Amino acid sequence: MSMDPDTPEPSGGLKIPKLPDLEIPKLPNLPKITVTRKQALTAVGTAVFVVVVAVIGGAILLNYTQNQQVAAFSSHVAASEADIFQVYDKIAVHMRIPTNDLSVAECDAHMREFAAIARYGRDVTAYHRQIVAADTIPEAYTGAQSAYVRALDNLNRAFTFWSSAAGAYEMRDYAAANRNLADADEAWRAYAAAITDYDRELRAAEEEGTEEGGEEVPPPPA
Amino acid sequence: MEWKDVLPVIAGAVVILVVALVVKPALLGEPIGFGSRGLVPAGDPPAYVPPAPVPTATPFPDDGEVYTRNFRWTAIDGGVQTTQVTVPEALFREHRETPRITDYNTWGRYALADADRPVLEDLARRIAPPAANPDEEYFRLMDLVFFVQQIPYDKDDNATSYTEGALPRHAMYRAGGVEYPKYPAEMLVDGRGDCEDAAILMTGLLDALGYDTVLLRYSDHMALGIRMNEFNPCYAKYTPKYFEHEGKHYYYIEGTDFEWWNVSVGSTAIWGTPRAIGDAAGTGLPSVRSETPQIVPLRYIPEPGEYRIRPARLPGGGA
């Protein structure tokens, strides 16, 4: 059986309908763009305006952001200092207790209090260290941030040694307690040195900010 | 192109920037502006947790079994005294069951043991009753010193040093022999002891009278030191020996021996006088003559040398 090429009939018997010829419409003629000099100048002016607005806005936003970063860092340091001074209040009260005439039970209670203060100090410094170290700050302040974090690390180490000293006392190993206290004293001195570094770095950062004509950083909220 | 075509573009850009840099950080609690500061831990800062109270020890019952010991001793005026000491048996047994601490730096705890305090205070009052005349203070002190010096010496290695006739289970065996520092109550019940036992008992008694004392540890001996501002009696035929500790002077006192002589040739009876305060040379021990002892305070409180917080200036001119 022959097959008509225009109406093919496959073996299944289904017929494929013949598609009509497609007619491609003619493209309309695009209007010719004619740009006047005034329009061109307007477009260029707009583009320049957008760029200028973007640059100025970006600069203002960047400055604002940096101020916000410094303010956040400042508030974190302030919170840290407030909590550390609460620890210090406990220490100061503890150190004022006369120990000349304590009984053995009172000595032990005194040391348990010392251990509790050490734990408190260790927790407070670890908590604030995490917060201050996570701050994103302008590059000029990274030295100050690093020094303050180092100060908290040393303070944390000092309180950890205090805890160890209290533990050694509990184990009646007074020699180990003395060794831990000596290590703690060293950590306290390292803390004091780090605070001095922090002050110096902070002053340098602020002087740098003043020289660059940056806006004055607002004091942190009380 | 006209202004009306440009303005929506600019307004859209501004809205996107505001949402991205201000609204979103404000809603999520992130810092406003460019960049992220990482995660800040949530929650309140740590709070101070005071130590858990320790239950006070149950006092030993007054009507319980007691050990009664009678001490016959000579006061410094030459008069023979008899003093009875009673120690609750439960207290004595508890001490015997308490493991000893190897670190001699902690042995002041034995002298100051709270449970022994009533026994020591009572004994100190009877040996050295309060005197109205301050000039008698020295005689009170020396009576107490002489009382302890007359308690027989016995080494820790000897079973005779213990009322049970056997070494306690917590006696510490060392290369040089047995070491067993006794609580004051144990020394009184046993009625004998060695140098550290006598030093511990004497410091406990002196502390009960309000004297500031320390233990003096030599390589082969233990004595005690009593704090005095100046002690240079005109009658002394020696230069009183003292040791400085934390700016205070502690004068040497021997705990185990006194100056004695036989009453007469061939007699076993002796008479004597206390080994005086500051008389270190009279002991005859080479270590006491030549060594500088380690000073062991009775009360040990680890106190840090550094503890002051340095205030940090705040960035941005904060206080």
Short mmCIF file of C-alpha atoms in Angstrom, two decimals, chain B:
data_model
loop_
_atom_site.label_atom_id
_atom_site.label_comp_id
_atom_site.label_asym_id
_atom_site.label_seq_id
_atom_site.Cartn_x
_atom_site.Cartn_y
_atom_site.Cartn_z
CA MET B 1 13.37 60.59 30.14
CA GLU B 2 11.77 62.80 32.73
CA TRP B 3 11.92 63.23 36.49
CA LYS B 4 8.72 61.21 36.94
CA ASP B 5 10.57 58.24 35.45
CA VAL B 6 13.61 58.55 37.72
CA LEU B 7 11.96 59.23 41.07
CA PRO B 8 10.32 55.78 41.49
CA VAL B 9 13.69 54.17 40.86
CA ILE B 10 15.36 56.27 43.53
CA ALA B 11 12.45 55.78 45.95
CA GLY B 12 12.61 52.01 45.44
CA ALA B 13 16.32 51.94 46.09
CA VAL B 14 15.91 53.96 49.27
CA VAL B 15 13.13 51.67 50.51
CA ILE B 16 15.25 48.59 49.88
CA LEU B 17 18.21 50.11 51.69
CA VAL B 18 16.08 51.16 54.67
CA VAL B 19 14.51 47.73 54.94
CA ALA B 20 17.84 45.94 54.64
CA LEU B 21 19.90 48.15 56.90
CA VAL B 22 17.42 49.41 59.48
CA VAL B 23 14.12 47.55 59.64
CA LYS B 24 15.42 44.02 59.42
CA PRO B 25 18.25 44.47 61.94
CA ALA B 26 15.85 46.26 64.28
CA LEU B 27 13.37 43.39 64.08
CA LEU B 28 16.02 40.72 64.57
CA GLY B 29 17.88 42.59 67.26
CA GLU B 30 20.97 42.88 65.11
CA PRO B 31 23.16 45.95 64.95
CA ILE B 32 21.87 48.59 62.58
CA GLY B 33 23.99 49.24 59.52
CA PHE B 34 26.46 47.30 57.44
CA GLY B 35 27.96 44.06 58.53
CA SER B 36 27.14 41.57 61.21
CA ARG B 37 28.65 41.44 64.67
CA GLY B 38 28.18 37.81 65.14
CA LEU B 39 26.00 36.17 67.71
CA VAL B 40 25.65 37.81 71.06
CA PRO B 41 24.66 35.39 73.78
CA ALA B 42 21.19 35.91 75.04
CA GLY B 43 20.14 35.87 78.63
CA ASP B 44 21.01 37.73 81.78
CA PRO B 45 24.55 38.07 83.07
CA PRO B 46 25.58 35.51 85.70
CA ALA B 47 24.44 36.17 89.24
CA TYR B 48 26.29 35.55 92.48
CA VAL B 49 25.42 32.22 94.04
CA PRO B 50 26.33 32.12 97.74
CA PRO B 51 27.86 28.93 99.08
CA ALA B 52 25.47 26.33 100.41
CA PRO B 53 25.33 26.42 104.21
CA VAL B 54 27.10 23.59 105.93
CA PRO B 55 25.22 21.94 108.78
CA THR B 56 26.85 22.62 112.12
CA ALA B 57 28.35 19.67 113.91
CA THR B 58 26.22 18.06 116.57
CA PRO B 59 27.73 18.81 119.99
CA PHE B 60 28.79 15.84 122.03
CA PRO B 61 26.27 15.04 124.77
CA ASP B 62 27.18 16.17 128.28
CA ASP B 63 25.85 13.02 129.81
CA GLY B 64 27.75 10.63 127.51
CA GLU B 65 30.72 8.48 128.42
CA VAL B 66 33.91 10.41 129.15
CA TYR B 67 37.58 9.76 129.62
CA THR B 68 38.83 11.20 132.91
CA ARG B 69 42.51 11.95 133.27
CA ASN B 70 44.28 13.39 136.32
CA PHE B 71 47.43 15.37 135.74
CA ARG B 72 49.81 15.94 138.62
CA TRP B 73 52.13 18.75 137.74
CA THR B 74 54.26 21.47 139.25
CA ALA B 75 53.45 25.11 138.83
CA ILE B 76 56.23 27.63 138.35
CA ASP B 77 55.94 28.68 141.98
CA GLY B 78 56.95 25.13 142.90
CA GLY B 79 53.54 24.14 144.13
CA VAL B 80 52.28 20.71 143.07
CA GLN B 81 48.92 20.87 141.33
CA THR B 82 46.41 18.26 140.33
CA THR B 83 44.14 18.94 137.40
CA GLN B 84 41.40 16.66 136.17
CA VAL B 85 40.50 16.62 132.50
CA THR B 86 37.40 14.99 131.05
CA VAL B 87 37.08 14.31 127.35
CA PRO B 88 33.88 12.92 125.79
CA GLU B 89 34.57 9.41 124.61
CA ALA B 90 32.65 10.04 121.40
CA LEU B 91 34.96 12.97 120.63
CA PHE B 92 38.06 10.89 121.26
CA ARG B 93 36.75 8.03 119.10
CA GLU B 94 35.84 10.43 116.31
CA HIS B 95 39.37 11.83 116.32
CA ARG B 96 40.88 8.37 116.22
CA GLU B 97 38.73 7.58 113.18
CA THR B 98 39.75 10.77 111.38
CA PRO B 99 42.48 10.29 108.75
CA ARG B 100 45.57 12.41 109.38
CA ILE B 101 46.73 15.08 106.98
CA THR B 102 50.21 14.55 105.65
CA ASP B 103 50.88 18.23 104.92
CA TYR B 104 52.25 19.68 108.18
CA ASN B 105 51.23 23.14 106.96
CA THR B 106 47.69 22.17 107.89
CA TRP B 107 48.44 20.92 111.39
CA GLY B 108 47.20 24.15 112.93
CA ARG B 109 43.75 22.72 112.23
CA TYR B 110 44.38 20.13 114.96
CA ALA B 111 45.24 22.81 117.50
CA LEU B 112 42.13 24.82 116.64
CA ALA B 113 39.72 21.88 116.26
CA ASP B 114 36.30 23.27 117.13
CA ALA B 115 35.20 20.10 118.92
CA ASP B 116 38.21 20.27 121.25
CA ARG B 117 37.73 23.91 122.07
CA PRO B 118 35.45 23.49 125.13
CA VAL B 119 37.94 21.02 126.66
CA LEU B 120 40.87 23.37 126.03
CA GLU B 121 39.09 26.48 127.26
CA ASP B 122 38.08 24.72 130.46
CA LEU B 123 41.58 23.36 131.03
CA ALA B 124 43.27 26.70 130.26
CA ARG B 125 40.97 28.48 132.70
CA ARG B 126 41.85 26.03 135.46
CA ILE B 127 45.60 26.03 134.85
CA ALA B 128 45.80 29.76 134.31
CA PRO B 129 42.78 31.41 135.93
CA PRO B 130 42.16 35.01 134.93
CA ALA B 131 44.22 37.35 137.04
CA ALA B 132 43.16 40.77 138.18
CA ASN B 133 46.74 41.97 138.21
CA PRO B 134 48.21 42.32 134.68
CA ASP B 135 51.66 41.62 136.11
CA GLU B 136 50.53 38.06 136.78
CA GLU B 137 49.90 37.46 133.10
CA TYR B 138 53.40 36.13 132.59
CA PHE B 139 52.99 33.60 135.43
CA ARG B 140 49.70 32.41 133.95
CA LEU B 141 51.39 31.92 130.64
CA MET B 142 54.36 30.08 132.13
CA ASP B 143 52.11 27.81 134.21
CA LEU B 144 50.38 26.72 131.07
CA VAL B 145 53.68 26.23 129.25
CA PHE B 146 55.08 24.25 132.17
CA PHE B 147 51.96 22.08 132.38
CA VAL B 148 52.37 20.88 128.80
CA GLN B 149 56.14 20.48 129.10
CA GLN B 150 55.58 18.03 131.96
CA ILE B 151 53.37 15.68 129.93
CA PRO B 152 55.57 12.64 129.25
CA TYR B 153 57.22 12.41 125.86
CA ASP B 154 56.60 9.30 123.80
CA LYS B 155 57.32 8.66 120.16
CA ASP B 156 54.57 8.01 117.62
CA ASP B 157 56.14 4.63 116.84
CA ASN B 158 55.54 3.35 120.37
CA ALA B 159 52.29 1.59 121.21
CA THR B 160 52.67 3.01 124.71
CA SER B 161 51.92 6.45 123.28
CA TYR B 162 48.29 5.43 122.80
CA THR B 163 45.71 4.62 125.42
CA GLU B 164 44.59 1.57 123.42
CA GLY B 165 48.14 0.17 123.57
CA ALA B 166 48.31 -0.06 119.78
CA LEU B 167 49.02 2.28 116.92
CA PRO B 168 45.89 3.99 115.54
CA ARG B 169 44.69 2.85 112.15
CA HIS B 170 45.41 6.27 110.62
CA ALA B 171 49.01 6.40 111.79
CA MET B 172 51.15 7.39 108.81
CA TYR B 173 54.08 5.13 108.07
CA ARG B 174 57.06 6.98 106.65
CA ALA B 175 60.67 6.26 105.92
CA GLY B 176 61.75 7.84 109.19
CA GLY B 177 59.10 6.05 111.24
CA VAL B 178 55.49 6.60 112.21
CA GLU B 179 53.86 10.02 112.16
CA TYR B 180 50.58 10.64 113.92
CA PRO B 181 49.78 14.26 114.85
CA LYS B 182 47.31 14.11 117.73
CA TYR B 183 44.35 16.34 118.34
CA PRO B 184 44.69 18.10 121.73
CA ALA B 185 41.95 15.89 123.18
CA GLU B 186 43.85 12.78 122.06
CA MET B 187 47.05 14.00 123.70
CA LEU B 188 45.17 14.61 126.95
CA VAL B 189 43.52 11.19 126.93
CA ASP B 190 46.71 9.38 125.94
CA GLY B 191 48.59 11.39 128.57
CA ARG B 192 51.69 11.42 126.39
CA GLY B 193 52.92 12.33 122.97
CA ASP B 194 55.82 13.57 120.92
CA CYS B 195 57.01 17.02 119.93
CA GLU B 196 54.29 17.94 117.43
CA ASP B 197 51.58 16.62 119.77
CA ALA B 198 52.87 18.83 122.59
CA ALA B 199 53.24 21.82 120.27
CA ILE B 200 49.68 21.32 118.99
CA LEU B 201 48.27 21.01 122.51
CA MET B 202 50.17 24.03 123.79
CA THR B 203 49.19 26.25 120.85
CA GLY B 204 45.57 25.16 121.32
CA LEU B 205 45.67 26.10 125.01
CA LEU B 206 47.44 29.40 124.37
CA ASP B 207 45.02 30.25 121.58
CA ALA B 208 42.17 29.58 124.00
CA LEU B 209 43.75 32.20 126.29
CA GLY B 210 43.96 34.64 123.39
CA TYR B 211 47.67 34.37 122.55
CA ASP B 212 48.84 34.56 118.96
CA THR B 213 50.92 31.48 118.27
CA VAL B 214 52.44 29.57 115.36
CA LEU B 215 53.99 26.15 114.94
CA LEU B 216 57.73 26.07 114.25
CA ARG B 217 58.78 23.16 112.08
CA TYR B 218 62.38 21.95 112.01
CA SER B 219 63.75 19.05 110.00
CA ASP B 220 63.39 16.67 112.96
CA HIS B 221 61.41 18.64 115.50
CA MET B 222 58.37 20.80 116.08
CA ALA B 223 58.00 23.56 118.63
CA LEU B 224 55.90 26.69 118.77
CA GLY B 225 56.27 30.42 118.65
CA ILE B 226 54.37 32.96 120.70
CA ARG B 227 53.93 36.48 119.49
CA MET B 228 55.42 39.13 121.74
CA ASN B 229 56.38 42.69 121.00
CA GLU B 230 59.55 42.63 123.04
CA PHE B 231 60.75 39.91 125.33
CA ASN B 232 64.10 40.44 126.96
CA PRO B 233 63.82 39.66 130.65
CA CYS B 234 66.69 40.78 132.81
CA TYR B 235 67.00 37.37 134.45
CA ALA B 236 67.53 35.49 131.20
CA LYS B 237 71.00 34.10 130.71
CA TYR B 238 70.42 33.76 126.99
CA THR B 239 69.37 35.90 124.07
CA PRO B 240 65.69 35.17 123.50
CA LYS B 241 65.23 33.60 120.08
CA TYR B 242 62.42 34.85 117.90
CA PHE B 243 61.37 34.48 114.30
CA GLU B 244 59.70 37.09 112.16
CA HIS B 245 56.53 36.29 110.30
CA GLU B 246 54.41 38.92 108.51
CA GLY B 247 56.15 41.63 110.48
CA LYS B 248 55.48 40.01 113.85
CA HIS B 249 57.95 38.47 116.27
CA TYR B 250 57.29 34.93 117.46
CA TYR B 251 59.45 33.76 120.36
CA TYR B 252 60.51 30.16 120.55
CA ILE B 253 58.81 27.88 123.11
CA GLU B 254 59.73 24.26 123.63
CA GLY B 255 56.73 21.99 124.09
CA THR B 256 58.18 18.70 125.22
CA ASP B 257 60.88 19.24 127.77
CA PHE B 258 61.82 21.28 130.81
CA GLU B 259 64.94 21.91 132.88
CA TRP B 260 65.13 19.14 135.45
CA TRP B 261 67.48 17.65 138.00
CA ASN B 262 67.34 14.71 140.34
CA VAL B 263 66.27 15.78 143.77
CA SER B 264 69.28 14.02 145.23
CA VAL B 265 71.99 11.67 144.11
CA GLY B 266 70.53 8.21 143.62
CA SER B 267 66.96 9.48 143.71
CA THR B 268 64.59 9.03 140.77
CA ALA B 269 62.56 12.01 141.91
CA ILE B 270 63.22 15.12 139.91
CA TRP B 271 62.53 18.75 140.21
CA GLY B 272 62.77 21.40 137.57
CA THR B 273 61.74 24.62 135.97
CA PRO B 274 60.07 25.32 132.66
CA ARG B 275 62.18 25.80 129.60
CA ALA B 276 61.81 29.51 129.24
CA ILE B 277 60.38 31.52 126.40
CA GLY B 278 62.98 32.20 123.75
CA ASP B 279 65.38 29.56 125.10
CA ALA B 280 66.10 27.66 121.90
CA ALA B 281 69.67 26.75 122.72
CA GLY B 282 68.69 24.87 125.84
CA THR B 283 66.89 22.11 123.99
CA GLY B 284 70.15 20.51 122.90
CA LEU B 285 68.76 19.66 119.48
CA PRO B 286 71.21 20.59 116.69
CA SER B 287 68.37 21.38 114.31
CA VAL B 288 66.87 23.89 116.73
CA ARG B 289 70.25 25.51 117.23
CA SER B 290 71.19 25.77 113.58
CA GLU B 291 68.06 25.76 111.41
CA THR B 292 65.59 28.49 110.65
CA PRO B 293 62.25 26.80 111.17
CA GLN B 294 59.35 26.92 108.81
CA ILE B 295 56.58 28.95 110.38
CA VAL B 296 53.18 27.27 110.24
CA PRO B 297 50.32 29.62 111.12
CA LEU B 298 47.44 28.01 112.98
CA ARG B 299 44.87 29.73 110.83
CA TYR B 300 45.50 29.42 107.16
CA ILE B 301 43.40 31.61 104.91
CA PRO B 302 44.64 31.82 101.34
CA GLU B 303 44.57 35.53 100.64
CA PRO B 304 45.39 36.91 97.22
CA GLY B 305 47.86 39.74 96.99
CA GLU B 306 46.17 41.28 93.97
CA TYR B 307 42.46 41.78 93.71
CA ARG B 308 41.78 45.37 92.72
CA ILE B 309 39.75 46.15 89.61
CA ARG B 310 41.10 48.82 87.27
CA PRO B 311 38.29 50.95 85.84
CA ALA B 312 38.32 50.98 82.06
CA ARG B 313 37.47 54.20 80.20
CA LEU B 314 34.54 53.81 77.86
CA PRO B 315 34.81 54.39 74.12
CA GLY B 316 33.09 57.53 72.88
CA GLY B 317 33.84 59.59 75.97
CA GLY B 318 31.69 57.67 78.40
CA ALA B 319 32.61 57.79 82.05
#
